[in-house]
Coordinates of C-alpha atoms and ligand atoms in Angstrom, one line a residue:
X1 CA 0.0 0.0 0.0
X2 CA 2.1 3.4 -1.0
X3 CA 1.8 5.9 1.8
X4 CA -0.8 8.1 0.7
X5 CA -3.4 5.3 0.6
X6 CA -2.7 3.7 3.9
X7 CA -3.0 7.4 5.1
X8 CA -6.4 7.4 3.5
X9 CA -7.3 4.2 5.4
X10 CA -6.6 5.4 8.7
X11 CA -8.3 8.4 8.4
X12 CA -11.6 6.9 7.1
X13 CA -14.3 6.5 8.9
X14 CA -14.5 4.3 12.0
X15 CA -16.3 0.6 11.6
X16 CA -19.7 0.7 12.6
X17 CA -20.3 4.8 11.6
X18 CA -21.8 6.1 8.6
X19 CA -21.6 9.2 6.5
X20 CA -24.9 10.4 5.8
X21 CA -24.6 12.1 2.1
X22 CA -27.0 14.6 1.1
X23 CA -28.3 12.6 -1.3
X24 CA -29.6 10.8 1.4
X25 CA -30.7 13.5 3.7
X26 CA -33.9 14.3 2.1
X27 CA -35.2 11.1 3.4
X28 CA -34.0 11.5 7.1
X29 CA -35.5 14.9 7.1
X30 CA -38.5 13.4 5.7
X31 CA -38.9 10.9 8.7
X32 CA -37.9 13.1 11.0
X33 CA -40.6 15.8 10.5
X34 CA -43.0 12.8 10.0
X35 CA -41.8 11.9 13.3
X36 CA -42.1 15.4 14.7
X37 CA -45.8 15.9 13.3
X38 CA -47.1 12.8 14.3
X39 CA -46.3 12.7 17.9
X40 CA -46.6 16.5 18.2
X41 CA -50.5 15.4 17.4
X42 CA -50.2 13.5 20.6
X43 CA -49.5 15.9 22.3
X44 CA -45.5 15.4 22.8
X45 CA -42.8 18.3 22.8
X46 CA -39.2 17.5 22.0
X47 CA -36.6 17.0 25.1
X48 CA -32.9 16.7 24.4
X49 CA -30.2 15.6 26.6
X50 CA -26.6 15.6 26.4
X51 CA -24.8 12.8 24.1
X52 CA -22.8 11.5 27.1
X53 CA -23.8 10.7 31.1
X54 CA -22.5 9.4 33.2
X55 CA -21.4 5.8 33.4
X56 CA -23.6 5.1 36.5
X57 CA -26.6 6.2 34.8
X58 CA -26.9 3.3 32.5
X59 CA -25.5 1.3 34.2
X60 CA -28.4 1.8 37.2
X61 CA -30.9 2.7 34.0
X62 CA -30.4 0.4 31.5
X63 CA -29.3 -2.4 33.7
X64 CA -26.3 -4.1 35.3
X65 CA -27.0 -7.6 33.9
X66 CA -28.0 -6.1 30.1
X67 CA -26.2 -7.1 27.4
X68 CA -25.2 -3.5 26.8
X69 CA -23.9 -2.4 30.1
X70 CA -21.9 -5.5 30.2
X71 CA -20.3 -5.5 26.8
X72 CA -21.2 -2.6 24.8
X73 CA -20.8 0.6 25.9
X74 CA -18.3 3.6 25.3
X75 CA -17.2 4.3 28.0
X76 CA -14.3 7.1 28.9
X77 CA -12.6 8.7 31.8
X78 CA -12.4 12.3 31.1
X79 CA -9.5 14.6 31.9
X80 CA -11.2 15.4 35.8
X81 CA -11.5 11.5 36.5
X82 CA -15.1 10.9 35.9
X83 CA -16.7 7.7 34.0
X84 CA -18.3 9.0 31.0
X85 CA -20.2 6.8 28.5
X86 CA -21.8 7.9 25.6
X87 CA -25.4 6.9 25.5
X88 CA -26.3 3.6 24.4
X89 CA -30.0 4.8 24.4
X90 CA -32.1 7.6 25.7
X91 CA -35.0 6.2 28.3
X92 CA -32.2 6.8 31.2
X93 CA -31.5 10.1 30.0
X94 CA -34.5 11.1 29.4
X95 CA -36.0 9.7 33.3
X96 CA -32.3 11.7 35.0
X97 CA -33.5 14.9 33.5
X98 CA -37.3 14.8 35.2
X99 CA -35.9 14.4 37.9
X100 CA -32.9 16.9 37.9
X101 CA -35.8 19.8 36.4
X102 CA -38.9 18.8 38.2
X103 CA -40.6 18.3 35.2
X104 CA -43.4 16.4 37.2
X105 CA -44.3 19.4 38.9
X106 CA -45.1 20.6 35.8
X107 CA -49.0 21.2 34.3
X108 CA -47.7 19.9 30.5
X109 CA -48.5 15.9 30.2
X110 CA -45.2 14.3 30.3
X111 CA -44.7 13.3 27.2
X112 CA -41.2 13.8 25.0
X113 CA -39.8 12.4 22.0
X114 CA -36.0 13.0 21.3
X115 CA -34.3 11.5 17.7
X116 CA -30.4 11.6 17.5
X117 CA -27.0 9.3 17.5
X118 CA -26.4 6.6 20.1
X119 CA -23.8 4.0 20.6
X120 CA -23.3 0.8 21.0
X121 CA -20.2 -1.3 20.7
X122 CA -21.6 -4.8 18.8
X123 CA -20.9 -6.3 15.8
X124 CA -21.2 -4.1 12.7
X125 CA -23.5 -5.9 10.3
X126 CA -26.4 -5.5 8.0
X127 CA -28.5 -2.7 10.2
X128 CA -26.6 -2.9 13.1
X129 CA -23.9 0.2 13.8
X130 CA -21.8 1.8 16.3
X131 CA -23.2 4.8 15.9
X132 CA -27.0 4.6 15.1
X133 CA -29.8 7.0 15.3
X134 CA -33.0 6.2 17.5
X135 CA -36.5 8.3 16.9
X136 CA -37.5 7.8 21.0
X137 CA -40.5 8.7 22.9
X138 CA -41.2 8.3 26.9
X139 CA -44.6 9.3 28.4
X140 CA -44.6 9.4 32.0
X141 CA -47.6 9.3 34.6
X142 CA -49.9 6.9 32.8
X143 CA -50.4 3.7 34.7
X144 CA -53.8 2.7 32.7
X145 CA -52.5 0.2 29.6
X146 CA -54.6 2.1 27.2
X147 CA -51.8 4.3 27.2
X148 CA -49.2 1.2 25.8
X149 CA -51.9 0.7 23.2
X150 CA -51.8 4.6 22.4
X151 CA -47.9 4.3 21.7
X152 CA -47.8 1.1 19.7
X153 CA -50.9 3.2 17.3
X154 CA -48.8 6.1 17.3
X155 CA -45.7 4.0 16.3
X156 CA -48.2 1.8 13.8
X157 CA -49.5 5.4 12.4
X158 CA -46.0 6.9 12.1
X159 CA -45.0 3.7 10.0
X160 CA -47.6 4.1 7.7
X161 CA -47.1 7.4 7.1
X162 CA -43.8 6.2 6.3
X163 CA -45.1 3.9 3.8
X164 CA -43.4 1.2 5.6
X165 CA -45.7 -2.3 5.0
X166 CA -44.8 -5.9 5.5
X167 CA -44.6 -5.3 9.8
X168 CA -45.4 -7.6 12.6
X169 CA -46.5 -6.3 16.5
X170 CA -45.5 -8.3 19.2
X171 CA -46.5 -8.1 22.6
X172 CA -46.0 -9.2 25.7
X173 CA -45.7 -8.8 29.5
X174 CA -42.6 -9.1 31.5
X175 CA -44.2 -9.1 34.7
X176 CA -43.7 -7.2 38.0
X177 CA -40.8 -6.9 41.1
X178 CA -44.2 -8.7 42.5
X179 CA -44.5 -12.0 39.9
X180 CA -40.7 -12.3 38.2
X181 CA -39.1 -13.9 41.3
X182 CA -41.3 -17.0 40.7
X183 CA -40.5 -16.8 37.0
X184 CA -37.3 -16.0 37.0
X185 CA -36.8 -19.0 39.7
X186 CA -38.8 -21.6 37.6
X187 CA -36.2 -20.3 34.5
X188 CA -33.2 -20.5 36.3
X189 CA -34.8 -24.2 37.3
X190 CA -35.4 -24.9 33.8
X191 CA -32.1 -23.6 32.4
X192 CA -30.2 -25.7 35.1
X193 CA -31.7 -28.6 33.5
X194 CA -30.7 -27.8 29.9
X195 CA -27.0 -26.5 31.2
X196 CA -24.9 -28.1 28.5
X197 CA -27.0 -27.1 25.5
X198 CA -26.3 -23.2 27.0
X199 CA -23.5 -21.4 25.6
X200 CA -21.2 -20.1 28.3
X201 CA -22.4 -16.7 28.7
X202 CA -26.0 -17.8 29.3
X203 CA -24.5 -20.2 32.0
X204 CA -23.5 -17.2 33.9
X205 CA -26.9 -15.9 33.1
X206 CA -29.0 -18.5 34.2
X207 CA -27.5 -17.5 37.5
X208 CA -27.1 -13.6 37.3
X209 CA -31.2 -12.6 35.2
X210 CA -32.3 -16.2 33.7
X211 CA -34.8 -13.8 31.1
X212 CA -31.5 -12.5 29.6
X213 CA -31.3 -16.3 28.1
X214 CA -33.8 -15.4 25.8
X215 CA -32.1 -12.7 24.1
X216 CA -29.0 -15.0 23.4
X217 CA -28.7 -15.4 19.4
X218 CA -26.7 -18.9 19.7
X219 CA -29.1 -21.9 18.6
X220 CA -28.6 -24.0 21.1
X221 CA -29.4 -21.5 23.6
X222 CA -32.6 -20.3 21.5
X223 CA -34.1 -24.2 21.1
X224 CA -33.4 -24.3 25.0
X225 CA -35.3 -21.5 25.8
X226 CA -38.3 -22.7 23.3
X227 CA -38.5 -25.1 26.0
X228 CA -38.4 -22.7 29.2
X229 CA -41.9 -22.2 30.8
X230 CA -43.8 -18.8 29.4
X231 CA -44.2 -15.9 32.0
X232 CA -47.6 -16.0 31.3
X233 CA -48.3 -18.5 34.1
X234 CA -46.9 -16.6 36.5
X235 CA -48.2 -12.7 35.8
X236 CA -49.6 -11.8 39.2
X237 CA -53.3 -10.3 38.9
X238 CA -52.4 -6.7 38.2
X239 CA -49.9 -7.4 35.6
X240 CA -52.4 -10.0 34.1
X241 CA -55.2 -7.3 34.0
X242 CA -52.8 -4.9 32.6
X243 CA -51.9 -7.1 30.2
X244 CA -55.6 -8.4 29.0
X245 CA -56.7 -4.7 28.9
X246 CA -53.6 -3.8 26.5
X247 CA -55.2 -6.2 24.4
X248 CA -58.7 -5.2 24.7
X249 CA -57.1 -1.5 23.5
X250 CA -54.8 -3.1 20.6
X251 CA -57.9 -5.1 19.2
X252 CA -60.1 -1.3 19.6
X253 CA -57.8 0.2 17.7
X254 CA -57.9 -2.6 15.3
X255 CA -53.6 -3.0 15.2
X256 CA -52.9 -6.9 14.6
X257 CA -50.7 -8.3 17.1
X258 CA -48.9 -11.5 18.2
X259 CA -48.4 -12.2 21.8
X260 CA -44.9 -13.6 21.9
X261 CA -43.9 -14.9 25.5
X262 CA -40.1 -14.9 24.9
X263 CA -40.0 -11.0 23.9
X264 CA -38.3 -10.2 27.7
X265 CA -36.2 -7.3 25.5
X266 CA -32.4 -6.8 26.4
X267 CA -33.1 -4.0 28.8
X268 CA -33.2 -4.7 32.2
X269 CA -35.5 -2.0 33.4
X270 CA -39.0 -3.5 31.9
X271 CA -41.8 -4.0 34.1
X272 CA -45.5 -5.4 32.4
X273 CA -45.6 -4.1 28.7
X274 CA -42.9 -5.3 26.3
X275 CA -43.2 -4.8 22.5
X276 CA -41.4 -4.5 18.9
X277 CA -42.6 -3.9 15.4
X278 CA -40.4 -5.9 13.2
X279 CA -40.1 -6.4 9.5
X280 CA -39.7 -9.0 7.4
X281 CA -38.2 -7.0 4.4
X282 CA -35.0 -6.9 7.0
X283 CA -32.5 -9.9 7.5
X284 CA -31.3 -10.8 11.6
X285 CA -32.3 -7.5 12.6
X286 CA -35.3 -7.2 12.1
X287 CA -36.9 -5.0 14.6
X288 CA -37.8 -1.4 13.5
X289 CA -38.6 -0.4 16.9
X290 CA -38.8 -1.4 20.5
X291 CA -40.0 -0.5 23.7
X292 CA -41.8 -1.2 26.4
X293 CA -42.9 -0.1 30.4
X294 CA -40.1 0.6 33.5
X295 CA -42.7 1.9 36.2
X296 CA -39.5 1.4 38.8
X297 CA -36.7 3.7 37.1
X298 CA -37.6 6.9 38.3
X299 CA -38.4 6.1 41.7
X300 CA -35.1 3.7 41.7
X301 CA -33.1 7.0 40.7
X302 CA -34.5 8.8 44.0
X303 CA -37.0 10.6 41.7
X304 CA -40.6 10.9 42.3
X305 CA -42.6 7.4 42.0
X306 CA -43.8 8.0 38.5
X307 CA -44.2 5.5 35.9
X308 CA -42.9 5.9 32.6
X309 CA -43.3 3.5 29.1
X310 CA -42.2 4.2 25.5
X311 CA -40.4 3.2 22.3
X312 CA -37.3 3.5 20.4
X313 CA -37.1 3.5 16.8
X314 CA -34.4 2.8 14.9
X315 CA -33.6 5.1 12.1
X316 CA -31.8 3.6 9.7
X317 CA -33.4 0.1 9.9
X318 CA -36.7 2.3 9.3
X319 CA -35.5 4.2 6.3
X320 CA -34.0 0.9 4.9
X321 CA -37.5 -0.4 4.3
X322 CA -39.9 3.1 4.0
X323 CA -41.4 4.0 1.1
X324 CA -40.7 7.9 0.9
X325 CA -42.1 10.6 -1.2
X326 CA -39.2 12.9 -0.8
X327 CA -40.4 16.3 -2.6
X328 CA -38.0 17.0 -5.4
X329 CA -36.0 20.8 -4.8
X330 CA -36.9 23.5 -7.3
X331 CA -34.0 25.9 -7.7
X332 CA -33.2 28.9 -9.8
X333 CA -30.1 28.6 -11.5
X334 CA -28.5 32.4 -12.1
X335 CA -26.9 33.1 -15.4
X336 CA -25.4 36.0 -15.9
X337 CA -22.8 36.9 -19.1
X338 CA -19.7 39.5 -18.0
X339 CA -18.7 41.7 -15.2
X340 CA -21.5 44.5 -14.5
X341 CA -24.2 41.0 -15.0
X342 CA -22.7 39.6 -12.7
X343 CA -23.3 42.1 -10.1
X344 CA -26.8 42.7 -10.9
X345 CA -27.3 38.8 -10.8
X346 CA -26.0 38.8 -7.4
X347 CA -28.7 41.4 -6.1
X348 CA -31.3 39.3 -8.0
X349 CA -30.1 36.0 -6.3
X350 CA -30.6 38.1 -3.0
X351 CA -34.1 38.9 -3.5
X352 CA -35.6 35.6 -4.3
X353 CA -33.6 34.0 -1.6
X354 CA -35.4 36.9 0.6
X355 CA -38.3 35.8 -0.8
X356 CA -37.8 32.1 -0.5
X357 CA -36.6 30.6 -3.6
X358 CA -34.1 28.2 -3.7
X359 CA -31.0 30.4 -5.7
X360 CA -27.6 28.4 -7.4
X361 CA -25.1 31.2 -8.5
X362 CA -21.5 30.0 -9.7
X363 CA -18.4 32.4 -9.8
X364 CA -16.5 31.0 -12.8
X365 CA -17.1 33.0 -16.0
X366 CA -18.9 31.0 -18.6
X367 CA -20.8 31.5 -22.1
X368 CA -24.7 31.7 -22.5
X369 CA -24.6 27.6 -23.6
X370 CA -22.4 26.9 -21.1
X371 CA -24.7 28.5 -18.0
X372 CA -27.5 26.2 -19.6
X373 CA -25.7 23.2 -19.8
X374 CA -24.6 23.6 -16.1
X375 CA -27.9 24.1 -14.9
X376 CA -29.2 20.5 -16.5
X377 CA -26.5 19.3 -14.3
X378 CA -27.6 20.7 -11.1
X379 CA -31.3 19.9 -12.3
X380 CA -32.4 23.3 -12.3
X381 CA -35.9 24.2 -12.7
X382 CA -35.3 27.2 -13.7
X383 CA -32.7 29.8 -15.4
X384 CA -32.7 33.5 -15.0
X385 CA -30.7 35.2 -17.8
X386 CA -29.3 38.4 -16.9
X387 CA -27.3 40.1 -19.7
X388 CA -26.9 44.1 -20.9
X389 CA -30.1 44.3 -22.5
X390 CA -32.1 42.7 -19.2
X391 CA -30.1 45.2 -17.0
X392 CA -30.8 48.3 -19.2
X393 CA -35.0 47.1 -19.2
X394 CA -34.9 46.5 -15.5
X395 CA -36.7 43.3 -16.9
X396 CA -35.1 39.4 -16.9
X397 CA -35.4 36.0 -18.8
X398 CA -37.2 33.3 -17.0
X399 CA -36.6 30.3 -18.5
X400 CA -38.4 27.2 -17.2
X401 CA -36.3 23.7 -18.0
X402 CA -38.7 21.0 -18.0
X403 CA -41.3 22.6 -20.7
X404 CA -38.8 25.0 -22.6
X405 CA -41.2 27.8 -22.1
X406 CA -39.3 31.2 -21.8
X407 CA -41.1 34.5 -20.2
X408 CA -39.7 37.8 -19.6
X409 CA -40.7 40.4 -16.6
X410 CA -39.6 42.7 -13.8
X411 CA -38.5 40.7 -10.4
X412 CA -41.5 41.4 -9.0
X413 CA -43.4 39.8 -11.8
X414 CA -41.3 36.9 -11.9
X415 CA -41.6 36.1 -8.6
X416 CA -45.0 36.0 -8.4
X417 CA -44.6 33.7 -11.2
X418 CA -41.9 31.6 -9.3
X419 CA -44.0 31.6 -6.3
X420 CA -46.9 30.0 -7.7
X421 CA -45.6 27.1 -9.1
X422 CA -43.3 26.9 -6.2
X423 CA -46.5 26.2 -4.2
X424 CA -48.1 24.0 -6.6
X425 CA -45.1 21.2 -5.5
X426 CA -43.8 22.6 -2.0
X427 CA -42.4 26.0 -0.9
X428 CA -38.6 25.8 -1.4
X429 CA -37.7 27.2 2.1
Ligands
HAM501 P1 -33.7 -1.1 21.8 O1 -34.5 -2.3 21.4 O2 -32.3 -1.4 22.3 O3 -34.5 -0.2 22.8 O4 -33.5 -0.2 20.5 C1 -34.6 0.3 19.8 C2 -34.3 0.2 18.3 O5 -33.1 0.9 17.9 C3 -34.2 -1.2 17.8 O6 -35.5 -1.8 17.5 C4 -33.5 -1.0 16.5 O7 -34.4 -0.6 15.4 C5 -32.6 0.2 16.8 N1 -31.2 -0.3 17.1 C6 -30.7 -0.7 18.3 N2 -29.4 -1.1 18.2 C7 -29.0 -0.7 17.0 C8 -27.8 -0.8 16.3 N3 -26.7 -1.2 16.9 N4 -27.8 -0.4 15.0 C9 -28.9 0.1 14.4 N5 -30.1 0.2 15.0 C10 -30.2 -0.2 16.3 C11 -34.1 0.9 23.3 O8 -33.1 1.5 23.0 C12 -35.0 1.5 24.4 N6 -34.4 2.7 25.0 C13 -36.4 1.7 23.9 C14 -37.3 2.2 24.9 C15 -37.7 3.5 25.0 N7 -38.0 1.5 25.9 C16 -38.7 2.3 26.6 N8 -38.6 3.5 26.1

């Protein structure tokens, strides 16, 4: 490798992380005002926290025995000796910042949605990254289950609106600090008795959180745990009732689910509701989005006993599969021929982009032909011509580059022209 391509290669970006071109960033905005609009309709206002906490956070949020604390998390000691990590995922963040601002003394429902980067140190694969972007929600104070049916509608309605289709809902219910001992004893029973089919790490599971078993990805482990009792047997009354009316909500609002016994989730902070929308256009990760209830986290902080429940979407396993109608730009390319043009241009590029329109303007001197065939290139949808004659009239070619059709007319006049048919497809700015 000669020296300037090995210092190319070190300096690329780091496995796992993604550029995101702009050719591509039409359809992230596109989600993310989706996103925005649709929960905003439910009443949710953004909240954003800062990309790193610390360590102990997640570790008392997210769970000592997860999956993530234990093996994937960036962590760092900063320069005044504190554990830093940078978040893995947001519902920790989101519960430390209630508590730090009081927001439950507020009148506003407690409800906040959040997209951004987090990080996780796995694998790279196929729709799995070190750095990958989450669309998140939390709603907190809502301990009737017709809220967990109102989230998984939201999430449904958000993917539709996505054009996402081929999607399946499961559900389930993880239980209580009331019911999971029993379960959690009749798995660790169970998985003692199919020890040698168990890959190492779920050994030390079966005797650290036995539910963790089912989020192991080895075979072996997975045709075990098909064997394991169900937590359904074991859901104390409440969670049972909370669980029946989450389906009596899901079946209202007419969303077709599967209850699937094994979906524990790799979080340890669930309590009752657990659920994921996954899609069978993806390969081994599958799931578009996750989430489920933790009515213990804030009061386990030292917070207030509120409850809390929501969902995490992941971004770019979302936009892998959604059908988007990104809204193609419309931009006025400026041509101008010589010196005393160009300045002229350059006050006429100032007042459409005043006035909203979308304005490309180039510095390199070029011929008449040569403007036009440049802006083909940048797919303009428009050329203004401004020459001697144009500047003497005070009035400018318009010349639109799908039909051919050429008008000329004061700024004023042209804008109104640009402006309708601007609004026709979708204001430029
Ligand atoms: P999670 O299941 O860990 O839940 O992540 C939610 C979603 O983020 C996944 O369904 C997936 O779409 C995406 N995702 C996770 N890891 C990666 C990765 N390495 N690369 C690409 N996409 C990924 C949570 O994060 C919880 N905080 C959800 C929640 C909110 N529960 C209650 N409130």
């Amino acid at each position: 490798m000669t020296e300037d391509a090995s210092a190319k290669k070190d300096l690329a970006a780091v496995k796992g992380t993604k550029d995101i071109l702009p050719k591509e960033v039409e359809s992230w905005r596109a989600l993310e005002r989706l996103a925005r609009e649709t929960f905003e309709l439910y009443g949710y206002r953004e909240l954003r926290a800062p990309v790193f906490e610390t360590t102990e956070l997640f570790e008392k949020g997210t769970g000592a025995t997860s999956d993530i604390v234990t093996k994937e998390m960036y962590t760092f000691t900063d320069k005044g000796g504190r554990s830093l990590t940078l978040r893995p995922e947001y519902t920790p963040s989101v519960v430390r910042a209630i508590i730090e601002h009081r927001l439950d003394l507020e009148v506003e429902p407690m409800r906040y949605y959040y997209m951004g980067p987090m990080f996780r140190y796995d694998k790279p694969q196929k729709g799995r990254y070190r750095q990958f972007h989450q669309v998140d929600i939390e709603v907190f104070g809502e301990k009737d289950a017709a809220v967990d049916a109102e989230i998984i509608e939201m999430a449904d309605s958000l993917l539709r609106k996505l054009g996402v289709s081929g999607t399946e809902t499961l559900v389930n219910s993880v239980g209580c600090r009331e019911c999971r001992p029993a379960y959690s004893q009749a798995l660790r029973e169970a998985a003692g008795k199919r020890k040698s089919d168990l890959c190492p790490d779920c050994q030390r599971k079966a005797e650290t959180n036995p539910l963790r078993i089912f989020d192991c990805k080895v075979e072996s482990c997975q045709a075990a745990a098909r064997s394991f009792p169900v937590i359904q047997d074991f859901l104390c009354g409440e969670c049972l009732s909370h669980f029946n009316t989450l389906l009596v909500f899901l079946n209202q609002y007419r969303i077709p689910y599967r209850v699937e016994p094994r979906l524990v989730r790799g979080l340890d902070y669930y309590t009752k509701t657990t659920f994921e929308i996954v899609s069978s256009h993806l390969g081994a990760q599958n799931a578009l989005l996750g989430g489920g209830r933790y009515d213990d986290m804030m009061k386990d902080f030292g917070g207030p006993d509120v409850c809390g429940i929501g969902f995490a979407m992941g971004m770019e396993r979302v936009l892998a599969v959604a059908e988007l109608a990104v809204p193609k730009r419309k931009s006025l390319y400026l041509a101008y021929l010589g010196d005393e043009a160009k300045k002229s241009g350059l006050e006429l590029a100032r007042y459409f982009r005043a006035n909203g329109v979308e304005c490309l303007v180039e510095f390199k001197d070029r011929g008449m032909k040569a403007h036009f065939g440049r802006a083909n290139k940048l797919q303009a949808a428009w050329v203004l011509v401004v020459g001697e004659d144009e500047m003497k009239k005070s009035r400018f070619g318009l010349k639109e580059m799908a039909t051919g059709r050429q008008v000329e007319g004061t700024r004023e006049e042209l804008l109104a022209l640009l402006r309708d048919k601007v609004r026709g497809i979708e204001a430029p700015c």
